[in-house]
XYZ file of C-alpha atoms in Angstrom:
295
model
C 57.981 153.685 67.198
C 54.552 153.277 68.746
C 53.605 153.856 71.844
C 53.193 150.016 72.808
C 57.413 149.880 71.314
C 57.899 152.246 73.829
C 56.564 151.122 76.947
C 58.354 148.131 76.536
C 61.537 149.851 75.722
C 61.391 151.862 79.337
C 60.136 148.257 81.127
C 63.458 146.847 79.843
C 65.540 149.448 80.982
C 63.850 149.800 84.008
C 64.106 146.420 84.731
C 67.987 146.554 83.575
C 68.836 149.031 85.882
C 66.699 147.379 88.730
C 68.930 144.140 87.834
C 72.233 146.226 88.209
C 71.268 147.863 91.655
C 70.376 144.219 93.061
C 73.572 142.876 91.065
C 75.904 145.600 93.172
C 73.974 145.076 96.785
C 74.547 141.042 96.401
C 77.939 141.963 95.325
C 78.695 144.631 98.565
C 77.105 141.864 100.759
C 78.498 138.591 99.555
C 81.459 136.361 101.185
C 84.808 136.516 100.042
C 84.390 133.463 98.957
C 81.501 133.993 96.690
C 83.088 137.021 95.216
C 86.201 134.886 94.650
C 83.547 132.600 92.670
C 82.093 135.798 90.733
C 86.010 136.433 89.397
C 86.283 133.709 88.136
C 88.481 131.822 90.348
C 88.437 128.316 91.553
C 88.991 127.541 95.549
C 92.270 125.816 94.568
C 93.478 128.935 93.228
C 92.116 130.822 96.356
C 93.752 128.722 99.015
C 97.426 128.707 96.721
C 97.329 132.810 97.083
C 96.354 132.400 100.746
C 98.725 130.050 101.437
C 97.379 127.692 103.825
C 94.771 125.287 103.378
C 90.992 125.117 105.972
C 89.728 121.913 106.621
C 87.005 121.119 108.738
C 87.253 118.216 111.162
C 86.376 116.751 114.574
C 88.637 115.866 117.353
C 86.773 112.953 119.560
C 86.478 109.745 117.684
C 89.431 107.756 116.740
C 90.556 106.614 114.213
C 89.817 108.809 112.477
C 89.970 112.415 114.233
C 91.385 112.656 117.528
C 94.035 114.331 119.671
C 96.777 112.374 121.078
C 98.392 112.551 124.593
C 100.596 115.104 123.032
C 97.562 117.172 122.631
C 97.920 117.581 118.414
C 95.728 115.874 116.054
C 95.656 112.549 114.664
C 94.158 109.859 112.936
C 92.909 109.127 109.147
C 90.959 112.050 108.256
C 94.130 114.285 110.118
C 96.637 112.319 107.466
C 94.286 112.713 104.444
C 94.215 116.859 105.617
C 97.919 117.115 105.493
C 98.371 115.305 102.093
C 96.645 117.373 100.711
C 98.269 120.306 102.069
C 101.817 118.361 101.015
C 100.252 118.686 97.436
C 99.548 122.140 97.487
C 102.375 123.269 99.251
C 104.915 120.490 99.293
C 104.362 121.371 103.299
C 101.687 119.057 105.137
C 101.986 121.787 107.918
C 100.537 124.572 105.859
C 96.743 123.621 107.152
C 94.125 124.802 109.344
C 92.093 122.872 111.190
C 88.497 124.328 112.119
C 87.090 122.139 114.701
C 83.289 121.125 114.505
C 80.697 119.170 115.208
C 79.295 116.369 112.808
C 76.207 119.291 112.525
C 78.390 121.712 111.240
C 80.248 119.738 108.107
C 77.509 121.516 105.906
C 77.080 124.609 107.294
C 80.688 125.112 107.329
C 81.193 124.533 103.868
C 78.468 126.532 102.361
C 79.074 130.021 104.200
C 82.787 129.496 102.720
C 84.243 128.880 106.742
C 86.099 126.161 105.406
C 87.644 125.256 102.242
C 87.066 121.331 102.717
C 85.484 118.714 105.382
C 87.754 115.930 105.589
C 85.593 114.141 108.587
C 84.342 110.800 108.759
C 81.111 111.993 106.271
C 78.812 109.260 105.531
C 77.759 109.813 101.605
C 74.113 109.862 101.011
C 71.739 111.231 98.155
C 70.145 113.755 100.278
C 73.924 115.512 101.491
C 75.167 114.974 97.720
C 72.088 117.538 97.236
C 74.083 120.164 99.616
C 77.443 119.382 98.955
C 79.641 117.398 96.554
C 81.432 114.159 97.864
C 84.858 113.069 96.727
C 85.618 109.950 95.759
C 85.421 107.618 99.081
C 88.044 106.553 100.690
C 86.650 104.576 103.072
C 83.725 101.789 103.208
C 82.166 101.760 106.620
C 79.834 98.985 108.244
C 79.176 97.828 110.808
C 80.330 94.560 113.072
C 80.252 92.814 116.157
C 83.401 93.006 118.798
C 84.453 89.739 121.163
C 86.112 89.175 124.027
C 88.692 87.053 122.387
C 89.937 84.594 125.354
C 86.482 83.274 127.383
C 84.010 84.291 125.641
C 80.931 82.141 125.404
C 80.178 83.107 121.323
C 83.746 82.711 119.738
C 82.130 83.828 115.996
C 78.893 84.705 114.344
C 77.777 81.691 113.075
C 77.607 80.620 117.094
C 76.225 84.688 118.264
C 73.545 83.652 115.348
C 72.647 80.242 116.587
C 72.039 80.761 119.751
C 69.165 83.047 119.420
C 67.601 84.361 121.719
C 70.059 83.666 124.562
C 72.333 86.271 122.779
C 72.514 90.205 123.797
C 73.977 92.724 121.782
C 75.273 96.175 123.022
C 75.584 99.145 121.565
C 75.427 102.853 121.702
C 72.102 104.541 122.101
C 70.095 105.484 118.998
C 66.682 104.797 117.832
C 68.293 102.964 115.030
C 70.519 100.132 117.444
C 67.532 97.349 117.992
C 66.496 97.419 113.718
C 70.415 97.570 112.652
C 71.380 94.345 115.530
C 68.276 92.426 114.126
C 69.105 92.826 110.577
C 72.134 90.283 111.752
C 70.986 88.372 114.540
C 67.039 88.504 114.076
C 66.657 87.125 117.423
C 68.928 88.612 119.368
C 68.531 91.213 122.803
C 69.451 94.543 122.458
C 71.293 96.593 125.464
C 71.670 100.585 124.698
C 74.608 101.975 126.631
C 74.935 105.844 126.711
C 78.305 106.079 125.182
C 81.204 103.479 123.360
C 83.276 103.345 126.454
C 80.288 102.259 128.228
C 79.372 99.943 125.830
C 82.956 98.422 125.731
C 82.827 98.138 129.582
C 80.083 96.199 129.875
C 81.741 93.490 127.094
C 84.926 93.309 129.342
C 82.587 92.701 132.258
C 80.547 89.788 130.374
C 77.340 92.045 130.745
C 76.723 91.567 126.943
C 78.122 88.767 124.753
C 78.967 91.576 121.703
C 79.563 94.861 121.129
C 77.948 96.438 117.767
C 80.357 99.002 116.502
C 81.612 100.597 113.476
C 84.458 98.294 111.781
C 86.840 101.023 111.824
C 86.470 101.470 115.688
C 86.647 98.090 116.211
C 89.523 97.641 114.367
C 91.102 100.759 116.583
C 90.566 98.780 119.383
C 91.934 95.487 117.944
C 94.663 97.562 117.308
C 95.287 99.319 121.121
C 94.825 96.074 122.679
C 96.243 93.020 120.766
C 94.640 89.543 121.989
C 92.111 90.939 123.419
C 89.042 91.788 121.061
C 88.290 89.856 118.041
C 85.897 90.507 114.958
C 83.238 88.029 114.905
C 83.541 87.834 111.460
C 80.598 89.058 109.672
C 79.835 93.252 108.779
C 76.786 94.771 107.504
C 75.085 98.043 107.307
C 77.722 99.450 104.147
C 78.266 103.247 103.594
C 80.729 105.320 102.141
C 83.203 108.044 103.624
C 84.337 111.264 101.451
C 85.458 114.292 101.745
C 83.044 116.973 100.795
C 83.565 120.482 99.214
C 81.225 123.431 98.401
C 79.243 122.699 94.946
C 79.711 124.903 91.706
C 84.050 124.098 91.689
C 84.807 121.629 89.033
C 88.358 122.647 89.502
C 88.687 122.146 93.299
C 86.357 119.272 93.443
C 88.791 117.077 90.464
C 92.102 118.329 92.009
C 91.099 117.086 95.273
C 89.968 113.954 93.628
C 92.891 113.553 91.716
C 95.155 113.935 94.987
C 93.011 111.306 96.231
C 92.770 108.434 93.514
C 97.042 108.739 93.347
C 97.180 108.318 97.141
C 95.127 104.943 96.405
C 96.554 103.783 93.039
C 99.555 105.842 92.150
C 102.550 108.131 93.559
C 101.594 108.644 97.199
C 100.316 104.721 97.532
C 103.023 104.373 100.232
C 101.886 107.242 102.492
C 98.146 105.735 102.130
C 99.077 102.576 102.754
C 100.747 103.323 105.658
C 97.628 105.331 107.585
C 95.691 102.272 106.841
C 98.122 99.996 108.512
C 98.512 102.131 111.671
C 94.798 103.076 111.889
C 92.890 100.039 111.176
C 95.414 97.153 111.177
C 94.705 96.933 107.030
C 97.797 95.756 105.020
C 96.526 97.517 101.293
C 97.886 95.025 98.457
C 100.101 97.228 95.908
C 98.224 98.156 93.231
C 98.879 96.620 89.701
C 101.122 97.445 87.458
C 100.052 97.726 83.281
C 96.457 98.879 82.773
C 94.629 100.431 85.109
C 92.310 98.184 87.538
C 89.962 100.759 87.951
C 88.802 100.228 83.893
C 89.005 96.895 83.520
């Protein structure tokens, strides 16, 4: 062996053994969740050992996350949480809820603080980049609330006619004047600092519509029969998932898998009923012979 032979011999076991001290400080330093990873084992196997299941959630907007005058969680994301934890366990009860902000789904997920976010999570190209979605289980928009008894607009064909003369309220964001004129091109635009204040200034005939999301105005509809109404027309589509860290086939299809036979298959009846007390949506029974979703 030369002495060029050589020198690369010692660079490759220099660099080996520079690879194994870095390989046992990421090791000492990593989450239990990432060394869980390194073993080999998926995060449905992890959570079945530990015996409860984490999901991360919110607890102020209804329907879908909220707590109820008896103080416990509720709404659509809360029911989606504890079928899965049914699946796992056969016990819905078996799961943690972490509490967070909409800021935090990410985070949360990533440094292994949660094992799922199950919480109203718009899906979009640049999060699908961070995180992988589930299938949805939800398609959000967004619509316009009436008064439904004395209200000078009765639809949207009449908000839309009327022009100018129209105003539209809505919560505050620099995205409320471009998303009302994508409807009603013409229409005036009144920011309120929060929904309730919003919906107070509808009851007092201050605005002739409220702009919400069509699941919150169909929570409404629902709290207070006869007295709001759906002017009939939704736009601004996105999707709601559940979202889990990337890099776990495994938990990401089982998860999936829960989901899709909660919409098409075995658990159709408990989905169908969190649609019907949430958002007032009676879900047809799905077909039976081939399945609809590859035809």
């Amino acid at each position: 062996m030369d002495q060029k032979d050589k020198a690369a011999g010692m660079e490759r076991r220099g660099l080996f053994g520079l690879g194994a001290m870095l390989g046992g400080a990421a090791a000492l330093f990593a989450p239990k969740g990432a060394v869980a990873q390194t073993l080999g084992k998926s995060k449905l196997q992890v959570i079945k050992e530990r015996g409860r299941l984490i999901v991360g959630t919110g607890s102020t907007n209804p329907p879908w996350h909220f707590e109820g005058a008896d103080g416990k969680l509720q709404g659509m994301d809360i029911d989606l949480a504890r079928l899965l934890a049914k699946s796992l366990f056969d016990d819905e009860s078996k799961v943690e809820f972490v509490l967070q902000g909409s800021d935090a789904r990410i985070p949360s997920l990533v440094t292994d603080k949660v094992d799922i976010v199950v919480q109203w999570m718009t899906v979009t190209p640049g999060r699908a980049q961070q995180v992988e979605f589930t299938i949805p289980y939800y398609r959000e928009g967004v619509t316009l609330l009436l008064l439904a008894r004395g209200a000078k607009y009765q639809n949207f064909e009449a908000l839309k006619a009327a022009g100018n003369a129209v105003t539209i309220g809505g919560m505050q964001n620099v995205f409320l004047t471009e998303w009302v004129r994508k409807a009603l091109p013409q229409a005036k635009v009144d920011a309120f600092e929060s929904p309730d204040a919003t919906l107070q200034a509808l009851n007092a005939r201050r605005v002739d519509a409220y702009m919400a999301d069509q699941s919150a105005a169909r929570w409404l509809m629902q709290q207070a029969p006869g007295r709001f109404v759906d002017a009939g027309y939704g736009w601004m589509p996105n999707s709601y998932a559940s979202a889990v860290k990337p890099g776990d086939p495994v938990w990401l299809n089982w998860v999936n898998t829960v989901y899709k036979e909660a919409m098409m298959g075995v658990d159709f009846d408990t989905f169908a009923a969190s649609y019907k007390k949430w958002f007032g949506i009676e879900l047809a029974t799905p077909k039976i012979g081939y399945p609809a979703e590859f035809s």
